[in-house]
mmCIF file with all atom_site columns, C-alpha atoms and ligand atoms in Angstrom:
data_model
loop_
_atom_site.group_PDB
_atom_site.id
_atom_site.type_symbol
_atom_site.label_atom_id
_atom_site.label_alt_id
_atom_site.label_comp_id
_atom_site.label_asym_id
_atom_site.label_entity_id
_atom_site.label_seq_id
_atom_site.pdbx_PDB_ins_code
_atom_site.Cartn_x
_atom_site.Cartn_y
_atom_site.Cartn_z
_atom_site.occupancy
_atom_site.B_iso_or_equiv
_atom_site.pdbx_formal_charge
_atom_site.auth_seq_id
_atom_site.auth_comp_id
_atom_site.auth_asym_id
_atom_site.auth_atom_id
_atom_site.pdbx_PDB_model_num
ATOM   1   C  CA  . MET A 1 1   ? 0.000  0.000  0.000   1.00 0.00 ? 23  MET A CA  1
ATOM   2   C  CA  . GLN A 1 2   ? 1.172  3.433  -0.777  1.00 0.00 ? 24  GLN A CA  1
ATOM   3   C  CA  . ASN A 1 3   ? 2.151  5.640  2.090   1.00 0.00 ? 25  ASN A CA  1
ATOM   4   C  CA  . ASN A 1 4   ? -0.010 8.716  1.654   1.00 0.00 ? 26  ASN A CA  1
ATOM   5   C  CA  . HIS A 1 5   ? 2.114  10.684 4.053   1.00 0.00 ? 27  HIS A CA  1
ATOM   6   C  CA  . HIS A 1 6   ? 5.238  10.376 1.969   1.00 0.00 ? 28  HIS A CA  1
ATOM   7   C  CA  . LYS A 1 7   ? 5.742  13.612 0.127   1.00 0.00 ? 29  LYS A CA  1
ATOM   8   C  CA  . GLU A 1 8   ? 8.244  14.356 -2.585  1.00 0.00 ? 30  GLU A CA  1
ATOM   9   C  CA  . HIS A 1 9   ? 9.562  17.791 -3.372  1.00 0.00 ? 31  HIS A CA  1
ATOM   10  C  CA  . LEU A 1 10  ? 11.492 18.856 -6.434  1.00 0.00 ? 32  LEU A CA  1
ATOM   11  C  CA  . TYR A 1 11  ? 13.198 22.206 -6.150  1.00 0.00 ? 33  TYR A CA  1
ATOM   12  C  CA  . LYS A 1 12  ? 15.089 24.105 -8.787  1.00 0.00 ? 34  LYS A CA  1
ATOM   13  C  CA  . ILE A 1 13  ? 18.048 25.762 -7.090  1.00 0.00 ? 35  ILE A CA  1
ATOM   14  C  CA  . LEU A 1 14  ? 20.149 28.426 -8.792  1.00 0.00 ? 36  LEU A CA  1
ATOM   15  C  CA  . VAL A 1 15  ? 23.864 28.747 -8.132  1.00 0.00 ? 37  VAL A CA  1
ATOM   16  C  CA  . ILE A 1 16  ? 25.038 32.158 -9.298  1.00 0.00 ? 38  ILE A CA  1
ATOM   17  C  CA  . GLY A 1 17  ? 27.936 34.549 -8.789  1.00 0.00 ? 39  GLY A CA  1
ATOM   18  C  CA  . ASP A 1 18  ? 31.001 35.744 -10.652 1.00 0.00 ? 40  ASP A CA  1
ATOM   19  C  CA  . LEU A 1 19  ? 33.277 33.574 -12.750 1.00 0.00 ? 41  LEU A CA  1
ATOM   20  C  CA  . GLY A 1 20  ? 35.813 31.557 -10.768 1.00 0.00 ? 42  GLY A CA  1
ATOM   21  C  CA  . VAL A 1 21  ? 34.226 31.905 -7.325  1.00 0.00 ? 43  VAL A CA  1
ATOM   22  C  CA  . GLY A 1 22  ? 33.720 28.142 -7.071  1.00 0.00 ? 44  GLY A CA  1
ATOM   23  C  CA  . LYS A 1 23  ? 30.110 27.526 -8.146  1.00 0.00 ? 45  LYS A CA  1
ATOM   24  C  CA  . THR A 1 24  ? 30.895 24.377 -10.116 1.00 0.00 ? 46  THR A CA  1
ATOM   25  C  CA  . SER A 1 25  ? 33.262 23.159 -7.390  1.00 0.00 ? 47  SER A CA  1
ATOM   26  C  CA  . ILE A 1 26  ? 30.602 23.565 -4.710  1.00 0.00 ? 48  ILE A CA  1
ATOM   27  C  CA  . ILE A 1 27  ? 28.087 21.574 -6.753  1.00 0.00 ? 49  ILE A CA  1
ATOM   28  C  CA  . LYS A 1 28  ? 30.673 18.877 -7.507  1.00 0.00 ? 50  LYS A CA  1
ATOM   29  C  CA  . ARG A 1 29  ? 31.555 18.602 -3.840  1.00 0.00 ? 51  ARG A CA  1
ATOM   30  C  CA  . TYR A 1 30  ? 27.929 18.543 -2.707  1.00 0.00 ? 52  TYR A CA  1
ATOM   31  C  CA  . VAL A 1 31  ? 26.635 16.079 -5.278  1.00 0.00 ? 53  VAL A CA  1
ATOM   32  C  CA  . HIS A 1 32  ? 29.649 14.007 -6.341  1.00 0.00 ? 54  HIS A CA  1
ATOM   33  C  CA  . HIS A 1 33  ? 31.785 14.308 -3.171  1.00 0.00 ? 55  HIS A CA  1
ATOM   34  C  CA  . ASN A 1 34  ? 34.917 15.335 -4.998  1.00 0.00 ? 56  ASN A CA  1
ATOM   35  C  CA  . PHE A 1 35  ? 37.052 18.339 -5.840  1.00 0.00 ? 57  PHE A CA  1
ATOM   36  C  CA  . SER A 1 36  ? 39.413 19.103 -8.679  1.00 0.00 ? 58  SER A CA  1
ATOM   37  C  CA  . PRO A 1 37  ? 41.721 22.143 -8.765  1.00 0.00 ? 59  PRO A CA  1
ATOM   38  C  CA  . ASN A 1 38  ? 41.241 22.651 -12.487 1.00 0.00 ? 60  ASN A CA  1
ATOM   39  C  CA  . TYR A 1 39  ? 37.677 22.754 -13.718 1.00 0.00 ? 61  TYR A CA  1
ATOM   40  C  CA  . ARG A 1 40  ? 37.140 24.233 -17.094 1.00 0.00 ? 62  ARG A CA  1
ATOM   41  C  CA  . ALA A 1 41  ? 34.387 26.749 -17.655 1.00 0.00 ? 63  ALA A CA  1
ATOM   42  C  CA  . THR A 1 42  ? 32.060 24.835 -19.896 1.00 0.00 ? 64  THR A CA  1
ATOM   43  C  CA  . ILE A 1 43  ? 29.547 26.714 -21.967 1.00 0.00 ? 65  ILE A CA  1
ATOM   44  C  CA  . GLY A 1 44  ? 25.859 26.179 -21.488 1.00 0.00 ? 66  GLY A CA  1
ATOM   45  C  CA  . VAL A 1 45  ? 23.807 25.068 -18.527 1.00 0.00 ? 67  VAL A CA  1
ATOM   46  C  CA  . ASP A 1 46  ? 24.718 22.160 -16.285 1.00 0.00 ? 68  ASP A CA  1
ATOM   47  C  CA  . PHE A 1 47  ? 22.410 20.353 -13.904 1.00 0.00 ? 69  PHE A CA  1
ATOM   48  C  CA  . ALA A 1 48  ? 23.118 18.131 -10.956 1.00 0.00 ? 70  ALA A CA  1
ATOM   49  C  CA  . LEU A 1 49  ? 20.602 16.308 -8.805  1.00 0.00 ? 71  LEU A CA  1
ATOM   50  C  CA  . LYS A 1 50  ? 20.949 15.888 -5.061  1.00 0.00 ? 72  LYS A CA  1
ATOM   51  C  CA  . VAL A 1 51  ? 18.444 13.729 -3.197  1.00 0.00 ? 73  VAL A CA  1
ATOM   52  C  CA  . LEU A 1 52  ? 17.868 14.346 0.508   1.00 0.00 ? 74  LEU A CA  1
ATOM   53  C  CA  . ASN A 1 53  ? 15.803 12.513 3.083   1.00 0.00 ? 75  ASN A CA  1
ATOM   54  C  CA  . TRP A 1 54  ? 14.016 15.253 4.960   1.00 0.00 ? 76  TRP A CA  1
ATOM   55  C  CA  . ASP A 1 55  ? 12.003 14.000 7.926   1.00 0.00 ? 77  ASP A CA  1
ATOM   56  C  CA  . GLN A 1 56  ? 9.652  11.500 6.262   1.00 0.00 ? 78  GLN A CA  1
ATOM   57  C  CA  . GLU A 1 57  ? 9.892  13.257 2.932   1.00 0.00 ? 79  GLU A CA  1
ATOM   58  C  CA  . THR A 1 58  ? 12.122 13.185 -0.100  1.00 0.00 ? 80  THR A CA  1
ATOM   59  C  CA  . VAL A 1 59  ? 13.659 16.411 -1.330  1.00 0.00 ? 81  VAL A CA  1
ATOM   60  C  CA  . ARG A 1 60  ? 15.227 16.525 -4.767  1.00 0.00 ? 82  ARG A CA  1
ATOM   61  C  CA  . LEU A 1 61  ? 17.419 19.518 -5.426  1.00 0.00 ? 83  LEU A CA  1
ATOM   62  C  CA  . GLN A 1 62  ? 18.002 20.264 -9.067  1.00 0.00 ? 84  GLN A CA  1
ATOM   63  C  CA  . LEU A 1 63  ? 21.095 22.466 -8.977  1.00 0.00 ? 85  LEU A CA  1
ATOM   64  C  CA  . TRP A 1 64  ? 21.489 24.778 -11.957 1.00 0.00 ? 86  TRP A CA  1
ATOM   65  C  CA  . ASP A 1 65  ? 25.059 25.764 -12.703 1.00 0.00 ? 87  ASP A CA  1
ATOM   66  C  CA  . ILE A 1 66  ? 25.689 28.618 -15.073 1.00 0.00 ? 88  ILE A CA  1
ATOM   67  C  CA  . ALA A 1 67  ? 28.667 28.007 -17.257 1.00 0.00 ? 89  ALA A CA  1
ATOM   68  C  CA  . GLY A 1 68  ? 30.278 30.769 -19.205 1.00 0.00 ? 90  GLY A CA  1
ATOM   69  C  CA  . GLN A 1 69  ? 27.409 33.274 -19.087 1.00 0.00 ? 91  GLN A CA  1
ATOM   70  C  CA  . GLU A 1 70  ? 28.356 34.683 -15.691 1.00 0.00 ? 92  GLU A CA  1
ATOM   71  C  CA  . ARG A 1 71  ? 30.809 37.098 -17.259 1.00 0.00 ? 93  ARG A CA  1
ATOM   72  C  CA  . PHE A 1 72  ? 27.813 39.207 -18.327 1.00 0.00 ? 94  PHE A CA  1
ATOM   73  C  CA  . GLY A 1 73  ? 26.754 39.574 -14.684 1.00 0.00 ? 95  GLY A CA  1
ATOM   74  C  CA  . ASN A 1 74  ? 23.118 38.745 -15.282 1.00 0.00 ? 96  ASN A CA  1
ATOM   75  C  CA  . MET A 1 75  ? 20.819 36.003 -16.504 1.00 0.00 ? 97  MET A CA  1
ATOM   76  C  CA  . THR A 1 76  ? 17.495 35.890 -18.296 1.00 0.00 ? 98  THR A CA  1
ATOM   77  C  CA  . ARG A 1 77  ? 14.046 35.563 -16.746 1.00 0.00 ? 99  ARG A CA  1
ATOM   78  C  CA  . VAL A 1 78  ? 13.691 32.264 -18.555 1.00 0.00 ? 100 VAL A CA  1
ATOM   79  C  CA  . TYR A 1 79  ? 16.775 30.923 -16.795 1.00 0.00 ? 101 TYR A CA  1
ATOM   80  C  CA  . TYR A 1 80  ? 15.493 31.951 -13.352 1.00 0.00 ? 102 TYR A CA  1
ATOM   81  C  CA  . ARG A 1 81  ? 11.929 30.769 -13.980 1.00 0.00 ? 103 ARG A CA  1
ATOM   82  C  CA  . GLU A 1 82  ? 10.391 28.466 -11.356 1.00 0.00 ? 104 GLU A CA  1
ATOM   83  C  CA  . ALA A 1 83  ? 13.467 28.415 -9.157  1.00 0.00 ? 105 ALA A CA  1
ATOM   84  C  CA  . MET A 1 84  ? 12.624 27.931 -5.486  1.00 0.00 ? 106 MET A CA  1
ATOM   85  C  CA  . GLY A 1 85  ? 15.942 28.876 -3.954  1.00 0.00 ? 107 GLY A CA  1
ATOM   86  C  CA  . ALA A 1 86  ? 19.369 30.236 -4.766  1.00 0.00 ? 108 ALA A CA  1
ATOM   87  C  CA  . PHE A 1 87  ? 22.942 30.336 -3.639  1.00 0.00 ? 109 PHE A CA  1
ATOM   88  C  CA  . ILE A 1 88  ? 24.888 33.443 -4.465  1.00 0.00 ? 110 ILE A CA  1
ATOM   89  C  CA  . VAL A 1 89  ? 28.583 32.686 -4.228  1.00 0.00 ? 111 VAL A CA  1
ATOM   90  C  CA  . PHE A 1 90  ? 31.615 34.936 -3.852  1.00 0.00 ? 112 PHE A CA  1
ATOM   91  C  CA  . ASP A 1 91  ? 35.309 34.217 -3.380  1.00 0.00 ? 113 ASP A CA  1
ATOM   92  C  CA  . VAL A 1 92  ? 36.645 35.427 -0.009  1.00 0.00 ? 114 VAL A CA  1
ATOM   93  C  CA  . THR A 1 93  ? 40.005 36.196 -1.629  1.00 0.00 ? 115 THR A CA  1
ATOM   94  C  CA  . ARG A 1 94  ? 38.523 38.584 -4.205  1.00 0.00 ? 116 ARG A CA  1
ATOM   95  C  CA  . LEU A 1 95  ? 36.729 41.739 -3.031  1.00 0.00 ? 117 LEU A CA  1
ATOM   96  C  CA  . ALA A 1 96  ? 35.320 42.390 -6.507  1.00 0.00 ? 118 ALA A CA  1
ATOM   97  C  CA  . SER A 1 97  ? 33.434 39.115 -6.374  1.00 0.00 ? 119 SER A CA  1
ATOM   98  C  CA  . PHE A 1 98  ? 31.834 40.229 -3.094  1.00 0.00 ? 120 PHE A CA  1
ATOM   99  C  CA  . GLU A 1 99  ? 30.925 43.594 -4.592  1.00 0.00 ? 121 GLU A CA  1
ATOM   100 C  CA  . ALA A 1 100 ? 29.161 41.740 -7.390  1.00 0.00 ? 122 ALA A CA  1
ATOM   101 C  CA  . VAL A 1 101 ? 26.891 39.951 -4.895  1.00 0.00 ? 123 VAL A CA  1
ATOM   102 C  CA  . THR A 1 102 ? 24.384 42.816 -4.635  1.00 0.00 ? 124 THR A CA  1
ATOM   103 C  CA  . LYS A 1 103 ? 24.253 43.018 -8.415  1.00 0.00 ? 125 LYS A CA  1
ATOM   104 C  CA  . TRP A 1 104 ? 23.437 39.294 -8.661  1.00 0.00 ? 126 TRP A CA  1
ATOM   105 C  CA  . LYS A 1 105 ? 20.804 39.611 -5.939  1.00 0.00 ? 127 LYS A CA  1
ATOM   106 C  CA  . GLU A 1 106 ? 19.157 42.560 -7.681  1.00 0.00 ? 128 GLU A CA  1
ATOM   107 C  CA  . ASP A 1 107 ? 19.195 40.745 -11.001 1.00 0.00 ? 129 ASP A CA  1
ATOM   108 C  CA  . LEU A 1 108 ? 17.558 37.699 -9.436  1.00 0.00 ? 130 LEU A CA  1
ATOM   109 C  CA  . ASP A 1 109 ? 14.930 39.607 -7.443  1.00 0.00 ? 131 ASP A CA  1
ATOM   110 C  CA  . SER A 1 110 ? 14.022 41.856 -10.364 1.00 0.00 ? 132 SER A CA  1
ATOM   111 C  CA  . LYS A 1 111 ? 13.365 38.906 -12.657 1.00 0.00 ? 133 LYS A CA  1
ATOM   112 C  CA  . LEU A 1 112 ? 11.791 36.350 -10.342 1.00 0.00 ? 134 LEU A CA  1
ATOM   113 C  CA  . THR A 1 113 ? 9.106  36.491 -7.663  1.00 0.00 ? 135 THR A CA  1
ATOM   114 C  CA  . LEU A 1 114 ? 7.109  33.664 -6.128  1.00 0.00 ? 136 LEU A CA  1
ATOM   115 C  CA  . ALA A 1 115 ? 3.347  33.361 -6.588  1.00 0.00 ? 137 ALA A CA  1
ATOM   116 C  CA  . ASN A 1 116 ? 2.901  34.946 -3.144  1.00 0.00 ? 138 ASN A CA  1
ATOM   117 C  CA  . GLY A 1 117 ? 4.881  37.992 -4.290  1.00 0.00 ? 139 GLY A CA  1
ATOM   118 C  CA  . LYS A 1 118 ? 7.953  37.183 -2.216  1.00 0.00 ? 140 LYS A CA  1
ATOM   119 C  CA  . HIS A 1 119 ? 11.515 36.728 -3.381  1.00 0.00 ? 141 HIS A CA  1
ATOM   120 C  CA  . ILE A 1 120 ? 12.981 33.232 -3.369  1.00 0.00 ? 142 ILE A CA  1
ATOM   121 C  CA  . ALA A 1 121 ? 15.060 32.113 -0.395  1.00 0.00 ? 143 ALA A CA  1
ATOM   122 C  CA  . THR A 1 122 ? 18.702 32.965 -1.057  1.00 0.00 ? 144 THR A CA  1
ATOM   123 C  CA  . VAL A 1 123 ? 21.775 31.915 0.907   1.00 0.00 ? 145 VAL A CA  1
ATOM   124 C  CA  . LEU A 1 124 ? 25.098 33.715 0.553   1.00 0.00 ? 146 LEU A CA  1
ATOM   125 C  CA  . LEU A 1 125 ? 28.245 31.590 0.303   1.00 0.00 ? 147 LEU A CA  1
ATOM   126 C  CA  . ALA A 1 126 ? 31.650 33.053 1.175   1.00 0.00 ? 148 ALA A CA  1
ATOM   127 C  CA  . ASN A 1 127 ? 33.643 30.383 -0.618  1.00 0.00 ? 149 ASN A CA  1
ATOM   128 C  CA  . LYS A 1 128 ? 37.351 29.423 -0.480  1.00 0.00 ? 150 LYS A CA  1
ATOM   129 C  CA  . CYS A 1 129 ? 37.419 30.018 3.283   1.00 0.00 ? 151 CYS A CA  1
ATOM   130 C  CA  . ASP A 1 130 ? 40.375 27.598 3.385   1.00 0.00 ? 152 ASP A CA  1
ATOM   131 C  CA  . GLN A 1 131 ? 42.347 30.577 1.975   1.00 0.00 ? 153 GLN A CA  1
ATOM   132 C  CA  . GLY A 1 132 ? 41.671 32.835 4.965   1.00 0.00 ? 154 GLY A CA  1
ATOM   133 C  CA  . ARG A 1 133 ? 39.189 35.625 5.483   1.00 0.00 ? 155 ARG A CA  1
ATOM   134 C  CA  . ASP A 1 134 ? 41.394 38.712 5.215   1.00 0.00 ? 156 ASP A CA  1
ATOM   135 C  CA  . VAL A 1 135 ? 39.264 40.327 2.540   1.00 0.00 ? 157 VAL A CA  1
ATOM   136 C  CA  . LEU A 1 136 ? 36.242 40.344 4.854   1.00 0.00 ? 158 LEU A CA  1
ATOM   137 C  CA  . THR A 1 137 ? 38.055 41.510 7.958   1.00 0.00 ? 159 THR A CA  1
ATOM   138 C  CA  . ASN A 1 138 ? 40.329 44.063 6.235   1.00 0.00 ? 160 ASN A CA  1
ATOM   139 C  CA  . ASN A 1 139 ? 37.318 45.717 4.624   1.00 0.00 ? 161 ASN A CA  1
ATOM   140 C  CA  . GLY A 1 140 ? 35.201 45.671 7.760   1.00 0.00 ? 162 GLY A CA  1
ATOM   141 C  CA  . ILE A 1 141 ? 32.481 43.669 6.080   1.00 0.00 ? 163 ILE A CA  1
ATOM   142 C  CA  . LYS A 1 142 ? 29.793 42.711 8.585   1.00 0.00 ? 164 LYS A CA  1
ATOM   143 C  CA  . MET A 1 143 ? 28.131 39.700 7.075   1.00 0.00 ? 165 MET A CA  1
ATOM   144 C  CA  . GLU A 1 144 ? 25.134 39.493 9.414   1.00 0.00 ? 166 GLU A CA  1
ATOM   145 C  CA  . GLN A 1 145 ? 24.198 43.070 8.681   1.00 0.00 ? 167 GLN A CA  1
ATOM   146 C  CA  . PHE A 1 146 ? 24.883 42.686 4.975   1.00 0.00 ? 168 PHE A CA  1
ATOM   147 C  CA  . CYS A 1 147 ? 22.553 39.680 4.828   1.00 0.00 ? 169 CYS A CA  1
ATOM   148 C  CA  . GLN A 1 148 ? 19.756 41.500 6.628   1.00 0.00 ? 170 GLN A CA  1
ATOM   149 C  CA  . GLU A 1 149 ? 20.058 44.570 4.455   1.00 0.00 ? 171 GLU A CA  1
ATOM   150 C  CA  . ASN A 1 150 ? 20.158 42.579 1.246   1.00 0.00 ? 172 ASN A CA  1
ATOM   151 C  CA  . GLY A 1 151 ? 17.537 39.958 1.965   1.00 0.00 ? 173 GLY A CA  1
ATOM   152 C  CA  . PHE A 1 152 ? 19.636 36.825 2.399   1.00 0.00 ? 174 PHE A CA  1
ATOM   153 C  CA  . VAL A 1 153 ? 18.187 34.172 4.702   1.00 0.00 ? 175 VAL A CA  1
ATOM   154 C  CA  . GLY A 1 154 ? 21.674 33.220 5.845   1.00 0.00 ? 176 GLY A CA  1
ATOM   155 C  CA  . TRP A 1 155 ? 25.341 33.029 4.960   1.00 0.00 ? 177 TRP A CA  1
ATOM   156 C  CA  . PHE A 1 156 ? 28.100 30.454 5.334   1.00 0.00 ? 178 PHE A CA  1
ATOM   157 C  CA  . GLU A 1 157 ? 31.841 30.424 4.948   1.00 0.00 ? 179 GLU A CA  1
ATOM   158 C  CA  . THR A 1 158 ? 32.365 27.458 2.669   1.00 0.00 ? 180 THR A CA  1
ATOM   159 C  CA  . SER A 1 159 ? 35.189 25.534 1.117   1.00 0.00 ? 181 SER A CA  1
ATOM   160 C  CA  . ALA A 1 160 ? 34.572 23.190 -1.770  1.00 0.00 ? 182 ALA A CA  1
ATOM   161 C  CA  . LYS A 1 161 ? 38.188 22.147 -1.430  1.00 0.00 ? 183 LYS A CA  1
ATOM   162 C  CA  . GLU A 1 162 ? 38.041 21.189 2.243   1.00 0.00 ? 184 GLU A CA  1
ATOM   163 C  CA  . ASN A 1 163 ? 34.335 20.321 2.292   1.00 0.00 ? 185 ASN A CA  1
ATOM   164 C  CA  . ILE A 1 164 ? 33.361 22.948 4.824   1.00 0.00 ? 186 ILE A CA  1
ATOM   165 C  CA  . ASN A 1 165 ? 29.751 24.021 5.468   1.00 0.00 ? 187 ASN A CA  1
ATOM   166 C  CA  . ILE A 1 166 ? 28.275 23.018 2.127   1.00 0.00 ? 188 ILE A CA  1
ATOM   167 C  CA  . ASP A 1 167 ? 25.777 20.540 3.579   1.00 0.00 ? 189 ASP A CA  1
ATOM   168 C  CA  . GLU A 1 168 ? 24.914 23.044 6.303   1.00 0.00 ? 190 GLU A CA  1
ATOM   169 C  CA  . ALA A 1 169 ? 24.269 25.787 3.750   1.00 0.00 ? 191 ALA A CA  1
ATOM   170 C  CA  . ALA A 1 170 ? 22.062 23.514 1.658   1.00 0.00 ? 192 ALA A CA  1
ATOM   171 C  CA  . ASN A 1 171 ? 20.091 22.424 4.720   1.00 0.00 ? 193 ASN A CA  1
ATOM   172 C  CA  . CYS A 1 172 ? 19.542 26.056 5.636   1.00 0.00 ? 194 CYS A CA  1
ATOM   173 C  CA  . LEU A 1 173 ? 18.201 26.776 2.163   1.00 0.00 ? 195 LEU A CA  1
ATOM   174 C  CA  . VAL A 1 174 ? 15.891 23.745 2.147   1.00 0.00 ? 196 VAL A CA  1
ATOM   175 C  CA  . LYS A 1 175 ? 14.579 24.645 5.588   1.00 0.00 ? 197 LYS A CA  1
ATOM   176 C  CA  . HIS A 1 176 ? 13.603 28.099 4.383   1.00 0.00 ? 198 HIS A CA  1
ATOM   177 C  CA  . ILE A 1 177 ? 12.041 26.821 1.182   1.00 0.00 ? 199 ILE A CA  1
ATOM   178 C  CA  . ILE A 1 178 ? 9.895  24.292 3.030   1.00 0.00 ? 200 ILE A CA  1
ATOM   179 C  CA  . ALA A 1 179 ? 8.872  26.880 5.618   1.00 0.00 ? 201 ALA A CA  1
ATOM   180 C  CA  . SER A 1 180 ? 7.755  29.244 2.862   1.00 0.00 ? 202 SER A CA  1
ATOM   181 C  CA  . GLU A 1 181 ? 5.597  26.688 1.051   1.00 0.00 ? 203 GLU A CA  1
HETATM 182 P  P1  . LIG B 2 .   ? 33.046 28.826 -11.108 1.00 0.00 ? 327 LIG B P1  1
HETATM 183 O  O1  . LIG B 2 .   ? 33.527 29.575 -12.304 1.00 0.00 ? 327 LIG B O1  1
HETATM 184 O  O2  . LIG B 2 .   ? 32.334 29.737 -10.150 1.00 0.00 ? 327 LIG B O2  1
HETATM 185 O  O3  . LIG B 2 .   ? 32.235 27.619 -11.447 1.00 0.00 ? 327 LIG B O3  1
HETATM 186 O  O4  . LIG B 2 .   ? 34.353 28.337 -10.296 1.00 0.00 ? 327 LIG B O4  1
HETATM 187 P  P2  . LIG B 2 .   ? 35.074 26.890 -10.318 1.00 0.00 ? 327 LIG B P2  1
HETATM 188 O  O5  . LIG B 2 .   ? 34.276 25.919 -9.530  1.00 0.00 ? 327 LIG B O5  1
HETATM 189 O  O6  . LIG B 2 .   ? 35.406 26.546 -11.716 1.00 0.00 ? 327 LIG B O6  1
HETATM 190 O  O7  . LIG B 2 .   ? 36.376 27.215 -9.478  1.00 0.00 ? 327 LIG B O7  1
HETATM 191 C  C1  . LIG B 2 .   ? 37.330 28.159 -9.915  1.00 0.00 ? 327 LIG B C1  1
HETATM 192 C  C2  . LIG B 2 .   ? 38.688 27.816 -9.318  1.00 0.00 ? 327 LIG B C2  1
HETATM 193 O  O8  . LIG B 2 .   ? 38.654 27.956 -7.903  1.00 0.00 ? 327 LIG B O8  1
HETATM 194 C  C3  . LIG B 2 .   ? 39.104 26.369 -9.602  1.00 0.00 ? 327 LIG B C3  1
HETATM 195 O  O9  . LIG B 2 .   ? 40.496 26.357 -9.850  1.00 0.00 ? 327 LIG B O9  1
HETATM 196 C  C4  . LIG B 2 .   ? 38.774 25.653 -8.309  1.00 0.00 ? 327 LIG B C4  1
HETATM 197 O  O10 . LIG B 2 .   ? 39.608 24.543 -8.099  1.00 0.00 ? 327 LIG B O10 1
HETATM 198 C  C5  . LIG B 2 .   ? 39.024 26.749 -7.264  1.00 0.00 ? 327 LIG B C5  1
HETATM 199 N  N1  . LIG B 2 .   ? 38.191 26.578 -6.067  1.00 0.00 ? 327 LIG B N1  1
HETATM 200 C  C6  . LIG B 2 .   ? 36.847 26.384 -6.016  1.00 0.00 ? 327 LIG B C6  1
HETATM 201 N  N2  . LIG B 2 .   ? 36.414 26.273 -4.760  1.00 0.00 ? 327 LIG B N2  1
HETATM 202 C  C7  . LIG B 2 .   ? 37.514 26.380 -3.957  1.00 0.00 ? 327 LIG B C7  1
HETATM 203 C  C8  . LIG B 2 .   ? 37.713 26.355 -2.537  1.00 0.00 ? 327 LIG B C8  1
HETATM 204 O  O11 . LIG B 2 .   ? 36.803 26.183 -1.729  1.00 0.00 ? 327 LIG B O11 1
HETATM 205 N  N3  . LIG B 2 .   ? 38.998 26.542 -2.106  1.00 0.00 ? 327 LIG B N3  1
HETATM 206 C  C9  . LIG B 2 .   ? 40.040 26.739 -2.959  1.00 0.00 ? 327 LIG B C9  1
HETATM 207 N  N4  . LIG B 2 .   ? 41.247 26.917 -2.427  1.00 0.00 ? 327 LIG B N4  1
HETATM 208 N  N5  . LIG B 2 .   ? 39.883 26.768 -4.297  1.00 0.00 ? 327 LIG B N5  1
HETATM 209 C  C10 . LIG B 2 .   ? 38.633 26.589 -4.799  1.00 0.00 ? 327 LIG B C10 1
HETATM 210 MG MG1 . LIG B 2 .   ? 31.615 26.940 -13.323 1.00 0.00 ? 328 LIG B MG1 1
#
């Protein structure tokens, strides 16, 4: 007999941010449990599927990786369509990639709203934290405040290389998506 209580969720999750910040590496680490120091920027759109057991339910995360188009600093409405959550990634060793975060957030929010009129849950990833956090501290960047002011539901220092905080960040995103449904 079928278990009527078993629910399945499929969520489209965007992973955006400047070129070279580690988007592909984070997805590879999260889904395939590996890391390579030399990924090539492929052209097109890549997908990866991560399946989670969430309480009694199944959550499928369809992670959308942009490949090559990020140099334009924005995406199309069609690309963002029906996404339920997003990671915006920057590289803690490159201030410019942090400065681009607000631009990515504005692009996303201006092109995509949920049926209830709200913006999708977005988590900020400060990636390559294995390289130190001088850029954040030297520039007096207060991440908590930045997240509140810019509408992020949370932020994590991550390392795709050392496998730091990626599962935690994804769980945070899923938690917010489920709460908003
Ligand atoms: P993308 O353009 O945003 O998809 O970035 P990639 O995933 O291609 O990564 C760009 C470069 O940064 C590659 O050489 C990766 O090996 C490296 N990289 C990605 N994540 C990390 C990390 O957490 N730590 C370190 N040290 N290097 C990383
Ligand atoms: Mg990439």
